[in-house]
Coordinates of C-alpha atoms and ligand atoms in Angstrom, one line a residue:
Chain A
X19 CA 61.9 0.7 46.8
X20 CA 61.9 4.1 48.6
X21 CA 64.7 6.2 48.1
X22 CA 65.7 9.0 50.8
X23 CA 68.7 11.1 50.7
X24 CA 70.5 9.8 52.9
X25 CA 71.0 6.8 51.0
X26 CA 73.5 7.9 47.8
X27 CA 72.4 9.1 45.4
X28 CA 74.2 7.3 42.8
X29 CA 75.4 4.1 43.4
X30 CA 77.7 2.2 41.2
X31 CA 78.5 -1.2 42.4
X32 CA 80.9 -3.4 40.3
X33 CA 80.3 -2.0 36.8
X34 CA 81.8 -3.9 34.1
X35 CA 80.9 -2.5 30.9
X36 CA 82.1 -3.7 27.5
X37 CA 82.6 -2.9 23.5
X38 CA 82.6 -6.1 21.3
X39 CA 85.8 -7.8 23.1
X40 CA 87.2 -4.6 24.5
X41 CA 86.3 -4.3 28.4
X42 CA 86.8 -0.8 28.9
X43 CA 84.9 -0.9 33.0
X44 CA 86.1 -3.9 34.8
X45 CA 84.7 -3.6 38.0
X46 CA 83.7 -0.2 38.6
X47 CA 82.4 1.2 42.2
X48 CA 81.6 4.2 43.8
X49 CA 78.8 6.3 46.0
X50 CA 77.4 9.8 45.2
X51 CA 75.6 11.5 48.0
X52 CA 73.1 14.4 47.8
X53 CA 75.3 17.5 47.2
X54 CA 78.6 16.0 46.6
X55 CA 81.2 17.0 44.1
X56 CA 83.1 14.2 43.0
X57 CA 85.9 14.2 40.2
X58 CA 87.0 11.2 38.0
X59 CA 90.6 11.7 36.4
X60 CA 92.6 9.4 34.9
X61 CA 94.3 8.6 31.4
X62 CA 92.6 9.2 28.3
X63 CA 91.2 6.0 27.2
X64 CA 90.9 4.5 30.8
X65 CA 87.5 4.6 30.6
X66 CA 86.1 8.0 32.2
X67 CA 83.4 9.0 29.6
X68 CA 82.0 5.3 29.3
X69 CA 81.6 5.4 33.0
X70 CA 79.9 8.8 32.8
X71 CA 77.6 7.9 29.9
X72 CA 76.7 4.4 31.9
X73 CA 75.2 6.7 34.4
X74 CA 72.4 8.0 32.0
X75 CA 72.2 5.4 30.3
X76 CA 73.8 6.3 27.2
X77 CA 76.0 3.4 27.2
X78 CA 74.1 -0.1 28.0
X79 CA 75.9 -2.0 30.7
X80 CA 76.8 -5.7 30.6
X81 CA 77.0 -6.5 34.7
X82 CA 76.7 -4.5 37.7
X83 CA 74.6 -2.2 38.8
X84 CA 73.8 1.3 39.0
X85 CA 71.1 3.2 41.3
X86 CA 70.2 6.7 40.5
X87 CA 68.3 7.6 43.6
X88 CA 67.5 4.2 44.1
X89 CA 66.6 3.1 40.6
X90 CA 68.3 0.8 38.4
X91 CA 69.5 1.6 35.1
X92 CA 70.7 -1.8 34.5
X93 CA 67.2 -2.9 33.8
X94 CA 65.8 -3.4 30.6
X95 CA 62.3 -2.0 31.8
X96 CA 64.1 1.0 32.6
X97 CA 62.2 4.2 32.2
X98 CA 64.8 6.2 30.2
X99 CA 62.9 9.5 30.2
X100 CA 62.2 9.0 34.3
X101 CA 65.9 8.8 34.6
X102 CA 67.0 11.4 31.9
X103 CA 64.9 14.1 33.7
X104 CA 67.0 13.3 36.7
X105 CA 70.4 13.5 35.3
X106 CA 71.6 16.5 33.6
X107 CA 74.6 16.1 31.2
X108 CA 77.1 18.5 29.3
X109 CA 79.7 17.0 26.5
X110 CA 83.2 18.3 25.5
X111 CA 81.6 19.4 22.5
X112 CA 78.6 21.5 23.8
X113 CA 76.5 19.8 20.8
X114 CA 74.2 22.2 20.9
X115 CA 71.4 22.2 18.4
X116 CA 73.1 24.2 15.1
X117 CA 69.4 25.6 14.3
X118 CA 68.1 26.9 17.7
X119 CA 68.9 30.1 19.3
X120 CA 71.2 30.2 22.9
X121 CA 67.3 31.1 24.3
X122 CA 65.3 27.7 21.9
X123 CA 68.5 25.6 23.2
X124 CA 67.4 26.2 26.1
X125 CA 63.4 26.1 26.4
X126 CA 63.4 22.9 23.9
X127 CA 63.4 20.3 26.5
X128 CA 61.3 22.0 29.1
X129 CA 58.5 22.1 26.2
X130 CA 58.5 19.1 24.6
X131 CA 59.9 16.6 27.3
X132 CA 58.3 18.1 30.1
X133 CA 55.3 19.8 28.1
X134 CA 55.8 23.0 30.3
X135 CA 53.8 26.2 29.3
X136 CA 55.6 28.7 27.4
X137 CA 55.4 31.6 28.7
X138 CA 56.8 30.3 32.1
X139 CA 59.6 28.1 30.6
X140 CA 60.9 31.1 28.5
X141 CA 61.3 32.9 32.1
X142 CA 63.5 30.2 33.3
X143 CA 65.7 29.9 30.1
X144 CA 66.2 34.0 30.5
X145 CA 67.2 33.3 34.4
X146 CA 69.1 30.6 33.4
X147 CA 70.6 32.9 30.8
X148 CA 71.3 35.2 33.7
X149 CA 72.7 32.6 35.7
X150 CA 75.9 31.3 33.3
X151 CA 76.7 35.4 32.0
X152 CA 75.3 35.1 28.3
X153 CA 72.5 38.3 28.7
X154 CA 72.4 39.8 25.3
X155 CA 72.8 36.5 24.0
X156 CA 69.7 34.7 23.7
X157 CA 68.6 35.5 20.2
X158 CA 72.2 34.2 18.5
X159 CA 72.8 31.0 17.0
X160 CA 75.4 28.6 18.6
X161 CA 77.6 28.7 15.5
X162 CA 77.9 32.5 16.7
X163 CA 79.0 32.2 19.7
X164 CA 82.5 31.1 21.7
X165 CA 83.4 27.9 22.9
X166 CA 83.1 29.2 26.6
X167 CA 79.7 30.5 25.4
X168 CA 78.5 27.4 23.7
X169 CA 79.3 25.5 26.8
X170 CA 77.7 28.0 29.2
X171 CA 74.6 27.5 26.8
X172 CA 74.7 24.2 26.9
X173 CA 75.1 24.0 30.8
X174 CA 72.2 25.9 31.3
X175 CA 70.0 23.7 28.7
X176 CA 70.8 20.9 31.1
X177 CA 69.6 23.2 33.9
X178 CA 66.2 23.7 32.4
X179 CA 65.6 20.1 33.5
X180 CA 65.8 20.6 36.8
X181 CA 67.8 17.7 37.5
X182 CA 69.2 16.2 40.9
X183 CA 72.6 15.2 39.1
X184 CA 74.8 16.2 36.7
X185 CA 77.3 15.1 34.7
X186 CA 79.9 16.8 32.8
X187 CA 82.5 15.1 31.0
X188 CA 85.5 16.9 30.2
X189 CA 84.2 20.0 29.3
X190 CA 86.3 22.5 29.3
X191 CA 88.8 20.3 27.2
X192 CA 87.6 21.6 23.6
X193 CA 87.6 25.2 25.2
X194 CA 90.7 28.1 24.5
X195 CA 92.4 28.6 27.6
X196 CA 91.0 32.1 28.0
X197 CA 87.7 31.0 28.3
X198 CA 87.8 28.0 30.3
X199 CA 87.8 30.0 33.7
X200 CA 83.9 31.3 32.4
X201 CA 82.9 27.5 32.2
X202 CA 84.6 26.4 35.2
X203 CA 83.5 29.5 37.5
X204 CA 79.6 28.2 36.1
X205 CA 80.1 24.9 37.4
X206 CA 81.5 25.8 40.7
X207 CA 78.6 28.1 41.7
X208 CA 76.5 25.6 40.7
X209 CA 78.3 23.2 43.3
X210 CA 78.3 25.7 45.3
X211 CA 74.3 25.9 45.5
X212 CA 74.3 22.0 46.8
X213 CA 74.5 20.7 42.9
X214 CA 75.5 17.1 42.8
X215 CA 77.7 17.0 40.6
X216 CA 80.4 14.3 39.1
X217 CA 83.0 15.6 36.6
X218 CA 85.5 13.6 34.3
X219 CA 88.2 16.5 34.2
X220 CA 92.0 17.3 33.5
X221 CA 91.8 20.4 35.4
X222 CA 93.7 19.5 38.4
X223 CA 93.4 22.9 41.0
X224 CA 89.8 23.3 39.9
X225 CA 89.2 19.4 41.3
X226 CA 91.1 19.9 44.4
X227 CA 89.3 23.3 45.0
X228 CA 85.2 22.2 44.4
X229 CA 85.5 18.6 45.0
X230 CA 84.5 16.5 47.5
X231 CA 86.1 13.1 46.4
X232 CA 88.3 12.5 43.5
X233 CA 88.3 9.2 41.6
X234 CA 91.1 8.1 39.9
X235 CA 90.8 5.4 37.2
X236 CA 93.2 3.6 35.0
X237 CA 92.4 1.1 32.3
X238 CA 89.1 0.8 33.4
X239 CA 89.5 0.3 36.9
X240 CA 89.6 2.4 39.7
X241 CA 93.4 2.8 41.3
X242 CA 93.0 5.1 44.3
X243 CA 90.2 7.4 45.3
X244 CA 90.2 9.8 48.5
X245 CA 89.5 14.0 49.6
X246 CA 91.6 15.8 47.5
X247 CA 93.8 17.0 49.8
X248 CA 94.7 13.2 50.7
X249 CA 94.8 12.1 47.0
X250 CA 96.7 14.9 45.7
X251 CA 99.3 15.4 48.5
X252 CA 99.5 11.4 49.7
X253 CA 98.8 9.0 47.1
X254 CA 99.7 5.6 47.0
X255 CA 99.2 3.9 44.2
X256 CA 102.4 4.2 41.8
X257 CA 100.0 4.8 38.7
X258 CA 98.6 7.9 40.4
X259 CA 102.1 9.1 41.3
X260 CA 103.1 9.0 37.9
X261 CA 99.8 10.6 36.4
X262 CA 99.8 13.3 38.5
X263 CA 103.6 13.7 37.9
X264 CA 102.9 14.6 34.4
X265 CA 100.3 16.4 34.7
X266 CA 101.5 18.9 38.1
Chain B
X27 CA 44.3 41.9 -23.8
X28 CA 42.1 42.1 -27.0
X29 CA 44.8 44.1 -28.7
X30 CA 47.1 41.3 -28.1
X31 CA 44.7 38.5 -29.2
X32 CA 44.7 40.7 -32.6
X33 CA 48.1 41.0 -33.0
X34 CA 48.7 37.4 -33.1
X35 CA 46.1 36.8 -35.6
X36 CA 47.8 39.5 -37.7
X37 CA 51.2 37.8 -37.0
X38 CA 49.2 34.7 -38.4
X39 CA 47.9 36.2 -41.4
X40 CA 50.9 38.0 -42.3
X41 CA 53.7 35.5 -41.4
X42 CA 52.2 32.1 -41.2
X43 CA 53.3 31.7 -37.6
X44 CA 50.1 30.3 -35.9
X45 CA 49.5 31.0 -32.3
X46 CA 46.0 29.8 -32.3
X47 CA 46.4 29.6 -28.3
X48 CA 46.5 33.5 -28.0
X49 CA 43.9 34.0 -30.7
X50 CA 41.5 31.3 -30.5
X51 CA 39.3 31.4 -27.1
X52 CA 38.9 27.1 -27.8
X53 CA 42.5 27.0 -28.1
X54 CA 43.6 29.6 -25.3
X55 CA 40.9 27.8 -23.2
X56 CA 42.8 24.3 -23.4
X57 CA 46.0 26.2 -23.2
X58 CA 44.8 27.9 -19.9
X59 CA 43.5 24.3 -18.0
X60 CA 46.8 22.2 -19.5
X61 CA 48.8 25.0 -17.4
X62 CA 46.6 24.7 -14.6
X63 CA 46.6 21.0 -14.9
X64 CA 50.7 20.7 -15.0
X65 CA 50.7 23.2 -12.0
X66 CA 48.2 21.0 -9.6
X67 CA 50.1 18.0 -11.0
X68 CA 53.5 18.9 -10.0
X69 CA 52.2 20.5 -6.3
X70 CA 50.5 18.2 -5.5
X71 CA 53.1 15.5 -6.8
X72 CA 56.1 17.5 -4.9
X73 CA 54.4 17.4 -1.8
X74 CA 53.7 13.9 -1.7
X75 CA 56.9 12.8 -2.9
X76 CA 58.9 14.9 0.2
X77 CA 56.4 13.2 2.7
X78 CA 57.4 9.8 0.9
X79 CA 60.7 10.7 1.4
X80 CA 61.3 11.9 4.9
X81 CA 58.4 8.8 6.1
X82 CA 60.8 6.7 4.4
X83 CA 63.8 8.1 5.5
X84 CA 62.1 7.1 9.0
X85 CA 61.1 3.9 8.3
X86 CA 64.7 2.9 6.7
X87 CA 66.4 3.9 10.4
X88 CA 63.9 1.4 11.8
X89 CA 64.7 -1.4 14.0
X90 CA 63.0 -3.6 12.2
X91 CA 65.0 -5.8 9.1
X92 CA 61.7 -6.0 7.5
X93 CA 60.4 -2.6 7.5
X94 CA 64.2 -1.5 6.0
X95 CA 63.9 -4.2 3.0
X96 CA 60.7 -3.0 2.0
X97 CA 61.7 0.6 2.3
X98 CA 65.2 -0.7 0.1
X99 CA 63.2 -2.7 -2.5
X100 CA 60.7 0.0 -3.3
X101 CA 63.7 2.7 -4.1
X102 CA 65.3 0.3 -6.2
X103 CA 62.3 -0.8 -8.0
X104 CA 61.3 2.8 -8.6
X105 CA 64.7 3.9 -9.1
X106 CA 66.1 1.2 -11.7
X107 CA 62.8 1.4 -14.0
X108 CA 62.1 3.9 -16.8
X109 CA 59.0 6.1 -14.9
X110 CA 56.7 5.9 -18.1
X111 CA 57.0 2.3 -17.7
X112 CA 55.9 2.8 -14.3
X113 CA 53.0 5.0 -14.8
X114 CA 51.4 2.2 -17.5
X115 CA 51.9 -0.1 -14.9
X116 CA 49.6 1.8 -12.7
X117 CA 47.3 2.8 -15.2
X118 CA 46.8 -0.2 -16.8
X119 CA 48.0 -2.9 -14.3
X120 CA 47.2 -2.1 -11.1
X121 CA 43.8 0.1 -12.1
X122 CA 42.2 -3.4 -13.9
X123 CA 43.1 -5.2 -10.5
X124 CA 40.7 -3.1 -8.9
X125 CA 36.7 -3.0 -9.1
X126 CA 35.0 -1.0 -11.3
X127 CA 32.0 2.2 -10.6
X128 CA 29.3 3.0 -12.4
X129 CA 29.4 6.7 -13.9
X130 CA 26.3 8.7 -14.3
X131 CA 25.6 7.5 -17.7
X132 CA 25.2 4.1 -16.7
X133 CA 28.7 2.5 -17.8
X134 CA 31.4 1.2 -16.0
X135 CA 34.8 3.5 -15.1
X136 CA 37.8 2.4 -13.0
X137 CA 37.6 3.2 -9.9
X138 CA 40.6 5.6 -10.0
X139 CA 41.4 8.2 -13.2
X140 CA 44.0 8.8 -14.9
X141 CA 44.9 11.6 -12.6
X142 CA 45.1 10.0 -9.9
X143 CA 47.1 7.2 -11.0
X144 CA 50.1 9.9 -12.4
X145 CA 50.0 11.5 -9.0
X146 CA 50.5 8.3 -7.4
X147 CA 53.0 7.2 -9.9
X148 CA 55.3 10.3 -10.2
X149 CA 55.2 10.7 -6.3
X150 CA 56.1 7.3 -5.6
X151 CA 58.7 7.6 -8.7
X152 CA 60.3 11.5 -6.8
X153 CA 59.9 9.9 -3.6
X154 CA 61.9 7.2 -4.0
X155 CA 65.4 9.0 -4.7
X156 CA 63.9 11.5 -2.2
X157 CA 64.2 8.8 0.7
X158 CA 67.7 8.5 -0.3
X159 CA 68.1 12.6 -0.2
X160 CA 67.0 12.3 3.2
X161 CA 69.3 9.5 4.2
X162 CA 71.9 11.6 3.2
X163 CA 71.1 14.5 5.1
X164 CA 70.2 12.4 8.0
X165 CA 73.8 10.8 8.0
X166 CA 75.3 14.4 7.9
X167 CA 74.0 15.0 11.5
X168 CA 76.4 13.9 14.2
X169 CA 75.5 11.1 16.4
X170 CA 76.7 13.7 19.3
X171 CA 74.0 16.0 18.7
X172 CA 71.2 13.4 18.4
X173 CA 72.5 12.1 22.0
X174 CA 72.6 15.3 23.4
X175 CA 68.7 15.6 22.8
X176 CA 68.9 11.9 23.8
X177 CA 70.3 12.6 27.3
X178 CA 67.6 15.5 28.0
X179 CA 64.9 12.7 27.4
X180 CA 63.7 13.7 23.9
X181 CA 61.7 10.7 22.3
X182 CA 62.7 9.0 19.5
X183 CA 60.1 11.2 17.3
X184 CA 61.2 14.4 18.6
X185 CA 64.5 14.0 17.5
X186 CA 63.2 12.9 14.4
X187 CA 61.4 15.7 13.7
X188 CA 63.0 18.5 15.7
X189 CA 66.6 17.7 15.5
X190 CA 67.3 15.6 12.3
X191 CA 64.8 16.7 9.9
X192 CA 65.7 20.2 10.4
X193 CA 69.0 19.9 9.9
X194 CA 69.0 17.3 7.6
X195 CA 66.8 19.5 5.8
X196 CA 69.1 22.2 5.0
X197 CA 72.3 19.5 3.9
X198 CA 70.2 18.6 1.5
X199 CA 67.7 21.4 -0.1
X200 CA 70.2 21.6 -3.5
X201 CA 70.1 17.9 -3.6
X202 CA 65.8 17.8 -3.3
X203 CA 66.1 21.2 -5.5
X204 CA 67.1 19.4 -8.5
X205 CA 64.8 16.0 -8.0
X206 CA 61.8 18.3 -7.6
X207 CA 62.6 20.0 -10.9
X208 CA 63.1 16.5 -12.5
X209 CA 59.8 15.8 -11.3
X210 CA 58.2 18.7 -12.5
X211 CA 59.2 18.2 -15.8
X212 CA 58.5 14.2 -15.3
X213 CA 55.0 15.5 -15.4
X214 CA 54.9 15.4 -19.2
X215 CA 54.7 11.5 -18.5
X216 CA 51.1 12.1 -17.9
X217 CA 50.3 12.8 -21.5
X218 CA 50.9 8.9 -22.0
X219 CA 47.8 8.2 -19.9
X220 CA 45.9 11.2 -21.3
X221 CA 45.7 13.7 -18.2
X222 CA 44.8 16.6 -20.1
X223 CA 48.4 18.3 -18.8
X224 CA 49.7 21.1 -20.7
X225 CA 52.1 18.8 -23.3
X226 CA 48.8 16.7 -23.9
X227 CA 46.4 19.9 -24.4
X228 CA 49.5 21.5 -26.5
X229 CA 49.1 18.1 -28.9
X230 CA 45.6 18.7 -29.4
X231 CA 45.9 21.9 -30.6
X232 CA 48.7 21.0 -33.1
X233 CA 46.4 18.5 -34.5
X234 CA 43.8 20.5 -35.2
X235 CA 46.1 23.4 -36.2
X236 CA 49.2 21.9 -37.8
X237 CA 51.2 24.4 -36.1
X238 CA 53.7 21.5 -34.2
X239 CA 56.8 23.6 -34.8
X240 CA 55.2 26.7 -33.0
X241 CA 53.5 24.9 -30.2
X242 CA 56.8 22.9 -29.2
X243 CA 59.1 26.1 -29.2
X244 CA 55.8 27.5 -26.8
X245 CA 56.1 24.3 -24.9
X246 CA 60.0 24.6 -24.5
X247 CA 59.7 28.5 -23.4
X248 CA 56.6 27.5 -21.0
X249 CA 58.4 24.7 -18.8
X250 CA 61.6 26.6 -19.3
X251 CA 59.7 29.6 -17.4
X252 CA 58.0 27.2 -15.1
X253 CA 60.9 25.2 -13.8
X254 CA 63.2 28.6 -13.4
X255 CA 59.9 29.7 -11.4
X256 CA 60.9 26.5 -9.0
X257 CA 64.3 27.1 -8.5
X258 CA 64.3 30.6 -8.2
X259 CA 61.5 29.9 -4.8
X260 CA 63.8 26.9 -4.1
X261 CA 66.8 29.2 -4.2
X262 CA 65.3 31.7 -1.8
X263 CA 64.1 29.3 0.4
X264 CA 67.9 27.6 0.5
X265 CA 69.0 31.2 1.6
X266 CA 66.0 31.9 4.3
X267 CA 67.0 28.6 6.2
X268 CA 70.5 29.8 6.0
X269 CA 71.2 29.7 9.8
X270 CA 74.6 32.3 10.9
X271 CA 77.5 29.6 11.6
X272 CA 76.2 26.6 10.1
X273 CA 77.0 24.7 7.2
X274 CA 78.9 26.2 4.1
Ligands
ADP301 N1 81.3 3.3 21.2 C1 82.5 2.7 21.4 N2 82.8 1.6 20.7 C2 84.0 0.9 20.8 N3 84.9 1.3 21.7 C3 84.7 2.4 22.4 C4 83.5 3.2 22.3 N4 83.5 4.2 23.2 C5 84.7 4.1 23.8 N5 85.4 3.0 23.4 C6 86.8 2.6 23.8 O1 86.7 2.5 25.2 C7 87.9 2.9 25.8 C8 87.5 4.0 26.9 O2 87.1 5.1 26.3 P1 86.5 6.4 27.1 O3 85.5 5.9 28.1 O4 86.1 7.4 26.1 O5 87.9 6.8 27.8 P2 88.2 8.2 28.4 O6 87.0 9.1 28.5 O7 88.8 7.9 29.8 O8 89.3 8.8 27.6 C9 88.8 3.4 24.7 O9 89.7 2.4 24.4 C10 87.8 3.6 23.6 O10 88.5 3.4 22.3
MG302 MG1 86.5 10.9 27.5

């Protein structure tokens, strides 16, 4: 099958996804187009991070299915590394590697997944340096550097893969408030040069400023989903009233 | 040098306390290889031993039940029995199981010396609580760092290598420290099967020189020099992987 990008570029159809007993995705749907921002809130434990990780195939999924540009990744003969390269992700704890550099973070992937030379993936890693504001950090260790930092490190060591999605979930949640505006103002230029991006977040103004769609799920289901200007200032469902009464 | 050699056969002559080793250029000559002998032993057992260790470390994280059974019955069996018992088991068990050569004088000689059968023995005998070492120190690394190399499509080996060995590697270092010094002074073992190591050649010069309180003080100095040799190198090392903002 020939993908084009016009079709989505991820497409979740009816994901069901469970632990032991515990279904935690009970029918889960939505479409991702080339260049779109989309935001998933919702309460912790409704099932935002298991959705995410289904996507790269972190977490195995039980029914459904899910294209990434066309592919399946409910498919045992899945390529994981074809897929991987694709989709970019960053975690609410950075986990960065403890014994690399912010610049070997960075250039590790480039070199041994995609066997790039040297000398041309250290030039990327010091753009991509440039890019998230850490010049003049390249040589320090992780455990030297700031949440915001470590985050902005491990944003652009997703970069470095040149993916066509990624996937952040929750991460500015482990950050101090000071520095989560450094993180956030990263993604968003990154959205901002046509990055498709989907983000589990609590940050409520930043989702209605850079997304596209928000997605709001409860016990593993999605309850209402819309533009953000619809979903924030007219939403239906009683469980997204409440949520968003808590959290305005 | 000379001066030396005389003053000990003055001490000799004068006191009674017989260093034949410094005096006698038969004695210093057997002195000289024994060193040697305990030094290649213990090298070439250490690195063995480590390579036994992190291969099994590997192959006990395998998928397979098999593979992890054998790996668990050979640390218990090497664990739970005395290693002189182990060594004569080699020597004398194992080496008659195999086929004999004919040596250059026309007679028939196992196939593997005595030498070779410690080396296998001790590193097989250190390798087996260094498998567990390195189970250890691959617990201690989280499961959220080994997926964030997961999601930028490292392979399985990669991870391995580049991610949990390194860092397992430093948890661990004191722990390996002290097995390697138990091995090194495991060495003795050897004398059982007669490799001519420095506790074997210090025998023979007691026999001939009936000098056995001198040459076991010598023998207790010498290792005691030798092993605080190790750990002074393993110490250093510990402090040159030190990386800023990791671990204690
Ligand atoms: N690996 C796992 N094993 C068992 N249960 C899990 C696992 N991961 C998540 N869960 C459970 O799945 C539910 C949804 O978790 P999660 O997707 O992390 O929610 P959210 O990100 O929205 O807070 C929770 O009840 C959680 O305890
Ligand atoms: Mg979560």
């Amino acid at each position: 099958m020939t993908w084009s990008d016009d079709q989505p570029m991820v497409s979740i159809k009816d994901l069901h996804k469970s632990f032991g007993a515990l279904e935690v995705l009970k029918g889960v749907s939505m479409d991702v187009m080339k260049g779109e921002v989309i935001c998933i809130i919702g309460p912790s434990g409704s099932g935002k991070s298991t959705l995410i990780r289904c996507i790269n195939a972190l977490n195995d999924i039980q029914q459904g299915s899910i294209l990434v540009e066309g592919r399946e990744v409910n498919d045992h003969k899945l390529d994981k590394l074809e897929l991987r390269k694709k989709v970019g992700m960053v975690f609410q704890q950075y986990n960065l590697f403890p014994h690399k550099t912010a610049l070997e973070n960075i250039m590790m992937a480039p070199l041994l997944v995609l066997k790039q030379e040297k000398a041309e993936v250290e030039k990327l890693a010091r753009q991509l340096i440039k890019k998230v504001r850490l010049e003049g950090k390249e040589d320090n260790y992780p455990g030297e550097l700031s949440g915001g930092q470590q985050q902005r490190v491990a944003i652009a060591r997703s970069l470095a893969m040149n993916p066509d999605v990624m996937l952040f979930d929750e991460v500015t949640a482990a950050l101090d408030p000071e520095t989560v505006n450094e993180v956030l103002s990263a993604i968003k230029e990154l959205a901002q040069d046509g990055m498709t991006c989907m983000l589990v977040t609590h940050e409520m103004a930043f989702a209605r400023e850079i997304a596209d769609h928000i997605y709001f799920t409860d016990r593993g289901v999605i309850v209402e989903h819309g533009p953000p200007d619809t979903f924030f200032d007219d939403a239906k469902d009683p469980r997204t009233i409440e949520f968003l009464g808590q959290i305005l | 040098m000379e001066a030396f050699y005389e003053w000990a056969r003055v001490l000799y002559e004068t006191t009674g306390i017989n260093l034949p080793f410094i005096y006698d250029s038969y004695d210093r000559g057997r002195m000289i290889d024994g060193f040697f002998m305990t030094v290649k032993l213990s090298v070439i057992c250490l690195f063995f031993s480590v390579i036994i260790g992190i291969i099994g470390a590997w192959l006990q994280n395998s998928p397979l039940k098999w593979t992890r059974r054998i790996v668990n019955g050979y640390i218990q069996l090497f664990r739970n029995t005395p290693p002189l018992v182990q060594l004569y088991f080699f020597y004398f068990a194992i080496s008659t199981l195999l086929p004999k050569v004919t040596n250059e004088y026309g007679g028939q000689e196992p196939i593997l010396g005595g030498f070779t059968w410690a080396v296998i023995s001790l590193s097989f005998f250190a390798g087996a609580y260094n498998v567990e070492i390195f189970r250890s120190g691959i617990e201690a690394v989280p499961d959220s760092t080994i997926e964030a190399a997961e999601a930028l499509g490292f392979t399985r080996l990669h991870i391995y290598k580049d991610i949990t060995l390194p860092l397992a590697f430093r948890v661990v270092l004191p722990a390996l420290n002290n097995n390697l010094v138990n091995l090194v002074k495991t060495t003795t073992l050897a004398y059982a099967i007669a490799v001519p190591e420095m506790l074997y050649e210090a025998n023979q010069i007691w026999s001939d020189n009936v000098n056995v309180t001198e040459m076991m003080i010598f023998m207790l100095l010498t290792y005691f020099v030798l092993v605080g040799i190790l750990v002074w190198g393993m110490n250093k090392w510990e402090r040159a992987l030190k990386i800023p903002g990791f671990g204690a």
